[in-house]
XYZ file of C-alpha atoms in Angstrom:
442
model
C 1.088 17.653 -33.464
C -1.755 15.149 -33.035
C -4.929 16.078 -31.237
C -5.874 14.793 -27.810
C -8.863 12.647 -28.772
C -9.769 9.740 -30.974
C -13.247 8.219 -31.085
C -13.980 4.734 -32.401
C -17.622 3.790 -32.012
C -18.391 4.247 -28.321
C -14.720 4.140 -27.272
C -13.017 7.440 -26.485
C -9.224 7.609 -26.168
C -7.528 10.614 -24.591
C -3.772 11.222 -24.858
C -1.630 13.903 -23.282
C 1.636 14.713 -21.530
C 2.704 15.672 -18.020
C 5.883 17.722 -17.716
C 7.960 19.331 -15.009
C 7.333 23.063 -15.187
C 10.888 23.746 -14.005
C 12.605 22.149 -17.010
C 9.787 21.142 -19.405
C 10.844 17.488 -19.209
C 8.339 14.643 -19.109
C 7.841 12.889 -15.761
C 7.516 9.122 -15.633
C 5.167 7.044 -13.459
C 2.612 9.687 -12.559
C -1.088 8.817 -12.320
C -3.459 10.924 -14.404
C -7.033 10.533 -13.140
C -9.575 11.625 -15.743
C -13.071 12.856 -14.839
C -16.175 14.100 -16.636
C -17.497 17.192 -14.851
C -21.228 17.045 -14.111
C -23.680 19.256 -12.236
C -24.418 16.722 -9.515
C -21.681 14.092 -9.439
C -18.547 13.930 -11.569
C -17.924 10.710 -13.514
C -14.608 8.931 -13.005
C -13.384 7.782 -16.426
C -10.066 6.070 -15.683
C -6.366 6.346 -14.848
C -3.523 6.869 -17.268
C 0.112 6.316 -16.269
C 2.881 8.456 -17.764
C 5.806 6.856 -19.596
C 9.427 8.059 -19.734
C 8.435 10.992 -21.974
C 5.577 11.996 -19.699
C 2.947 10.730 -22.134
C -0.257 9.100 -20.893
C -3.171 7.521 -22.723
C -6.406 5.897 -21.606
C -9.640 4.729 -23.185
C -13.171 4.707 -21.821
C -16.631 3.857 -23.048
C -19.144 6.624 -23.735
C -21.555 4.939 -21.342
C -19.415 6.241 -18.480
C -20.474 9.834 -19.097
C -23.391 9.949 -21.556
C -26.910 10.773 -20.436
C -29.821 12.817 -21.767
C -28.085 16.025 -20.690
C -24.503 15.076 -21.577
C -23.399 13.805 -25.002
C -19.751 14.961 -24.864
C -17.388 14.710 -21.895
C -16.415 17.822 -19.965
C -12.932 16.688 -18.992
C -10.628 17.567 -16.168
C -7.488 15.890 -14.843
C -5.982 15.168 -11.431
C -2.282 14.312 -11.522
C -0.860 12.320 -8.609
C 2.439 10.780 -7.600
C 1.231 7.896 -5.430
C -1.169 9.714 -3.068
C 0.324 13.202 -3.469
C -1.812 15.479 -5.640
C 0.314 17.599 -7.984
C -2.376 19.172 -10.186
C -6.161 19.486 -10.411
C -7.684 21.122 -13.496
C -11.333 20.944 -12.392
C -11.611 24.734 -12.560
C -10.162 24.721 -16.095
C -12.056 21.763 -17.532
C -12.271 21.024 -21.260
C -15.776 21.709 -22.566
C -17.283 19.230 -25.054
C -14.083 17.252 -25.572
C -13.952 15.763 -29.092
C -11.592 14.947 -31.949
C -10.896 18.661 -32.481
C -9.654 19.109 -28.910
C -6.074 20.450 -29.051
C -3.139 18.614 -27.397
C -3.298 18.229 -23.619
C -0.099 19.374 -21.928
C -0.158 19.360 -18.134
C 2.584 21.128 -16.171
C 3.335 20.157 -12.554
C 5.654 21.199 -9.752
C 7.483 18.315 -8.043
C 9.636 20.385 -5.680
C 7.715 19.116 -2.643
C 7.266 15.557 -3.924
C 8.965 13.521 -1.188
C 8.588 10.237 -3.055
C 10.843 11.467 -5.887
C 13.534 12.335 -3.349
C 13.570 8.700 -2.184
C 14.526 7.314 -5.584
C 18.195 6.335 -5.746
C 19.290 6.367 -9.419
C 22.139 3.857 -9.078
C 23.632 1.525 -6.437
C 26.138 2.994 -4.007
C 29.661 1.570 -4.304
C 30.929 -1.173 -1.994
C 29.025 -4.243 -3.143
C 31.076 -7.462 -2.734
C 28.550 -10.269 -3.161
C 29.075 -13.993 -2.808
C 26.612 -14.978 -0.090
C 23.997 -16.321 -2.503
C 26.675 -18.431 -4.214
C 28.013 -19.784 -0.891
C 25.441 -22.594 -0.965
C 24.018 -24.062 -4.205
C 20.646 -24.556 -2.490
C 20.217 -20.782 -2.057
C 19.783 -20.123 -5.791
C 16.767 -20.260 -8.078
C 17.054 -23.859 -9.254
C 14.125 -23.553 -9.431
C 13.227 -22.465 -5.885
C 15.632 -21.205 -3.208
C 16.035 -23.476 -0.177
C 17.095 -21.345 2.778
C 16.392 -23.943 5.464
C 20.080 -24.305 6.369
C 19.981 -20.733 7.727
C 18.629 -19.957 11.169
C 15.516 -17.791 11.372
C 16.861 -14.623 12.984
C 15.019 -12.168 15.201
C 14.325 -9.226 12.978
C 15.902 -6.463 15.050
C 18.645 -8.488 16.737
C 21.429 -7.988 14.178
C 21.232 -4.328 13.190
C 24.961 -3.981 13.891
C 25.652 -6.273 10.924
C 23.714 -4.211 8.364
C 25.776 -2.443 5.723
C 23.480 -1.991 2.721
C 19.774 -1.519 2.164
C 17.109 -1.348 -0.509
C 14.145 0.907 0.224
C 10.673 -0.146 -0.866
C 9.495 3.106 -2.405
C 6.411 1.450 -3.917
C 4.789 -1.221 -1.661
C 1.832 -2.403 -3.772
C -0.733 -4.517 -1.904
C -3.659 -6.504 -3.264
C -6.514 -8.482 -1.698
C -10.095 -9.556 -2.357
C -12.701 -7.303 -0.753
C -15.408 -9.987 -0.955
C -13.526 -13.308 -0.699
C -15.527 -16.419 -1.435
C -17.997 -14.704 -3.768
C -18.260 -15.209 -7.525
C -17.042 -11.630 -7.971
C -14.542 -11.081 -5.134
C -13.790 -7.487 -6.238
C -10.014 -7.386 -5.889
C -8.426 -4.196 -4.547
C -5.034 -2.680 -5.218
C -3.400 -0.154 -2.910
C 0.076 1.256 -2.507
C 0.979 1.749 1.141
C 3.078 4.761 2.119
C 6.604 4.858 0.621
C 9.845 4.134 2.482
C 8.562 2.266 5.460
C 9.642 -1.136 4.154
C 13.335 -1.885 3.732
C 15.601 -4.846 3.047
C 18.838 -4.725 5.068
C 21.906 -6.898 4.367
C 25.707 -7.134 4.387
C 27.973 -6.162 1.509
C 28.209 -9.900 0.758
C 24.419 -10.055 0.508
C 23.203 -11.832 3.642
C 19.873 -10.422 4.850
C 19.676 -9.595 8.558
C 16.621 -7.360 8.861
C 13.422 -6.556 6.966
C 11.099 -3.703 7.838
C 7.560 -4.184 6.541
C 4.774 -1.705 5.770
C 2.321 0.155 7.949
C -0.935 1.788 6.953
C -3.979 3.469 8.449
C -7.718 2.992 8.046
C -10.333 5.426 9.322
C -13.596 4.464 11.031
C -16.485 6.939 11.580
C -16.874 6.004 15.254
C -13.350 4.965 16.254
C -11.217 7.237 14.067
C -7.860 6.151 12.692
C -6.526 2.662 13.302
C -2.977 1.713 12.388
C -2.071 -1.634 10.867
C 1.446 -3.023 10.561
C 2.738 -6.161 8.912
C 5.289 -6.957 11.621
C 8.259 -9.160 10.764
C 9.137 -11.522 13.614
C 11.898 -13.488 11.897
C 13.942 -13.564 8.684
C 16.682 -15.277 6.708
C 17.839 -14.772 3.142
C 20.014 -12.991 0.615
C 20.146 -10.166 -1.899
C 22.290 -10.154 -5.038
C 22.926 -6.714 -6.493
C 24.606 -8.145 -9.592
C 21.460 -9.938 -10.744
C 19.033 -7.600 -8.934
C 17.461 -10.643 -7.287
C 16.600 -11.594 -3.730
C 15.252 -14.534 -1.757
C 14.175 -14.400 1.865
C 12.003 -16.309 4.273
C 9.937 -14.267 6.718
C 7.547 -14.853 9.584
C 5.033 -12.068 10.087
C 1.945 -11.130 12.077
C -0.590 -8.391 11.504
C -0.988 -5.795 14.263
C -3.753 -3.219 14.750
C -3.909 -0.414 17.302
C -5.588 2.958 17.799
C -3.707 6.001 16.551
C -3.109 8.949 18.861
C -5.875 10.937 17.195
C -8.357 8.073 17.633
C -7.641 7.940 21.349
C -9.100 11.453 21.649
C -12.500 10.313 20.361
C -15.188 9.860 23.015
C -16.135 6.364 21.831
C -12.548 5.162 22.210
C -12.141 6.909 25.587
C -15.156 5.055 26.987
C -13.709 1.653 26.111
C -10.156 2.599 27.129
C -11.266 3.850 30.548
C -13.386 0.745 31.176
C -10.500 -1.581 30.264
C -8.054 0.402 32.420
C -10.350 0.172 35.465
C -10.602 -3.595 34.966
C -6.826 -3.953 34.502
C -7.330 -5.272 30.953
C -5.079 -4.668 27.936
C -6.310 -2.082 25.435
C -4.819 -1.654 21.892
C -3.486 1.884 22.401
C 0.011 1.202 21.009
C 1.914 -1.329 18.954
C 3.125 -2.994 22.165
C -0.521 -3.640 23.123
C -1.784 -4.201 19.585
C -4.326 -6.728 18.412
C -2.285 -9.536 16.863
C -3.568 -11.341 13.766
C -1.894 -14.623 12.939
C -0.783 -15.444 9.403
C 0.318 -18.582 7.587
C 1.672 -19.820 4.291
C -1.181 -20.168 1.741
C 0.314 -23.448 0.531
C 0.552 -24.941 4.025
C -1.727 -23.872 6.928
C 0.738 -25.246 9.489
C 3.648 -23.232 8.083
C 4.339 -19.788 9.571
C 7.220 -18.933 7.228
C 6.641 -17.227 3.863
C 9.016 -16.794 0.951
C 9.827 -13.334 -0.383
C 10.834 -14.102 -3.968
C 11.966 -12.296 -7.092
C 9.619 -10.717 -9.598
C 5.925 -9.939 -9.504
C 3.007 -11.990 -8.271
C 1.412 -13.901 -11.146
C -1.724 -15.066 -9.310
C -3.876 -12.240 -10.699
C -3.585 -9.388 -13.227
C -1.732 -6.236 -12.125
C -3.096 -2.877 -13.351
C -0.710 -0.360 -14.862
C -1.195 2.013 -11.936
C 0.347 -0.632 -9.625
C 3.495 -1.158 -11.739
C 6.761 0.786 -11.580
C 9.136 -0.835 -14.080
C 10.537 2.456 -15.345
C 11.713 3.850 -12.012
C 12.265 0.859 -9.746
C 15.579 -0.987 -9.476
C 14.281 -4.435 -8.530
C 11.083 -6.247 -7.591
C 9.969 -9.020 -5.242
C 6.676 -10.328 -3.929
C 5.160 -12.022 -0.887
C 1.879 -13.851 -0.256
C 0.332 -14.578 3.147
C -2.914 -16.117 4.329
C -4.697 -14.234 7.092
C -5.582 -16.225 10.208
C -7.468 -15.613 13.424
C -6.701 -13.172 16.238
C -4.159 -14.302 18.811
C -6.075 -14.905 22.082
C -5.305 -12.474 24.916
C -6.375 -14.701 27.785
C -9.354 -12.465 28.608
C -12.754 -13.223 27.074
C -13.978 -9.614 26.990
C -10.687 -8.456 25.449
C -10.901 -11.125 22.746
C -14.475 -10.098 21.932
C -13.488 -6.409 21.792
C -10.470 -7.192 19.635
C -12.694 -9.139 17.241
C -15.075 -6.165 17.124
C -12.141 -3.897 16.292
C -10.941 -6.266 13.583
C -14.458 -6.406 12.122
C -14.592 -2.599 12.055
C -11.129 -2.434 10.483
C -12.159 -4.931 7.821
C -15.285 -2.949 7.000
C -13.117 0.173 6.571
C -10.361 -1.542 4.581
C -12.404 -3.959 2.469
C -11.611 -7.153 4.413
C -7.862 -6.691 4.143
C -7.275 -8.767 7.299
C -10.310 -11.033 7.166
C -9.689 -14.550 8.447
C -9.032 -16.767 5.423
C -8.287 -13.945 2.992
C -4.993 -13.819 1.073
C -2.861 -10.677 1.184
C -0.288 -10.193 -1.551
C 2.229 -7.436 -2.040
C 4.722 -6.541 -4.736
C 7.676 -4.626 -3.310
C 9.328 -2.287 -5.809
C 12.801 -1.290 -4.610
C 14.976 1.689 -5.392
C 18.719 1.100 -5.929
C 20.900 -0.007 -2.968
C 22.221 2.507 -0.440
C 24.411 2.376 2.650
C 22.787 1.722 6.020
C 22.912 4.151 8.911
C 22.431 1.632 11.729
C 21.123 4.197 14.228
C 18.648 5.513 11.671
C 17.551 1.940 10.896
C 16.804 1.302 14.571
C 14.746 4.485 14.800
C 13.065 4.175 11.399
C 10.166 1.879 12.285
C 9.550 3.732 15.547
C 9.343 7.048 13.676
C 6.683 5.602 11.418
C 4.676 4.119 14.271
C 4.500 7.515 15.914
C 3.816 9.402 12.692
C 1.568 7.434 10.368
C -2.099 8.207 10.797
C -4.994 7.734 8.409
C -6.199 11.200 9.436
C -2.921 13.002 8.772
C -0.927 11.017 6.231
C 2.638 9.828 6.697
C 6.137 11.341 7.045
C 7.463 10.610 3.556
C 4.284 11.102 1.570
C 0.991 9.239 1.319
C 0.196 5.991 -0.398
C -2.678 5.595 -2.830
C -6.380 5.030 -2.327
C -7.569 1.437 -2.587
C -8.860 0.860 -6.123
C -10.274 -1.923 -8.227
C -8.515 -3.064 -11.406
C -10.344 -0.488 -13.548
C -9.221 2.298 -11.213
C -12.590 2.832 -9.549
C -11.990 3.639 -5.856
C -13.084 1.204 -3.176
C -15.738 2.992 -1.101
C -16.645 1.422 2.245
C -18.570 4.370 3.724
C -22.118 3.113 3.102
C -21.332 -0.286 4.606
C -19.562 1.414 7.514
C -22.572 3.505 8.421
C -24.921 0.533 8.174
C -22.843 -2.117 9.942
C -20.379 -0.450 12.284
C -22.545 1.389 14.802
C -24.894 -1.546 15.571
C -21.856 -3.723 16.333
C -20.511 -1.135 18.766
C -23.894 -0.647 20.462
C -24.419 -4.389 20.861
C -20.965 -4.838 22.422
C -21.515 -1.899 24.784
C -24.870 -3.224 25.993
C -23.435 -6.669 26.669
C -20.138 -5.796 28.326
C -20.149 -2.218 29.682
């Protein structure tokens, strides 16, 4: 059996396996985060992703860990499935890892891994098909033209839904510093099984549920963000594992229940209530951020199309070819806040959006482009009552402070796996904005 390490010049490569301790079988699509243990601050070395046999491999330069006190890495591993931590070996780290280090075999328990329970291994029976083929313009020749279909209200035809594909892996990407020479792109998987594609057994799409996520602010607490679908039209074809849909969406931000217990939020909420002004305490009262098609600023409809985005490189930790059943992607341009009709409310909403963007790395900054790859599990039957209640359950459950009902998403990371860290900027920029607003308006 080969050893765990190879060293070529300054490049170190570590290889190992992750297996299920219940049956000793390798587990695919787990993230293995590798660290060098130090006295003051541990060095993050990179992320490996397990293949079908459970094997992972990653390389890093010696400059990531070497200093006058440290010539060999002291390695430990954190194994995650999306945001769920399955193993942390920090207390059993490998001292002076080198080419004589024996094989690395990590054993994990996935009994409580909710994401794995969401994966449907094969499509449920009952597929008929034919809707895509009902109009030659619907197909990829080369681009689907769905304009002959009416844009439907997203929750108006739940009684027609028969089949669904769950988005177990909603992978988002955006530039944290748009407009700069180095825009520092981020990649983040939102929580699993919020998003769904719902359609008939012939393949006509009638409803699409899009993702939600949370971002935490030091002074305001957790804020929820949802990509809300306002209209849709399209098709899914289970035979080819393809889809094409047009969507209209808006971004919505509101305070979570936990945030509304914070004194800073209470002060603003009470002031707005006394003045009879709307306050973003729920999705119904949320701050609304307009969006538009990147190719046409006057167009509010966006295509959801087959395959992955090709506008930028995708890191291995944001891919799921081995477990997913199909893949589509969507691109939207972020616009300005929808005016409320009250000047003070608009200024407060802009303050909240600025705070959210500091916390999230400009995810919803005016002019930025938000892209997501949606990795589906195999088709299932729809429970129409459950579908109606699904989005509501998430709205009342997801919270950046407490996670989400079906397991957490991942941390925002750059292409090399290094986490996006907004805290320093938050502390510097957030509080002065809040103080200035309070002095002017309260």
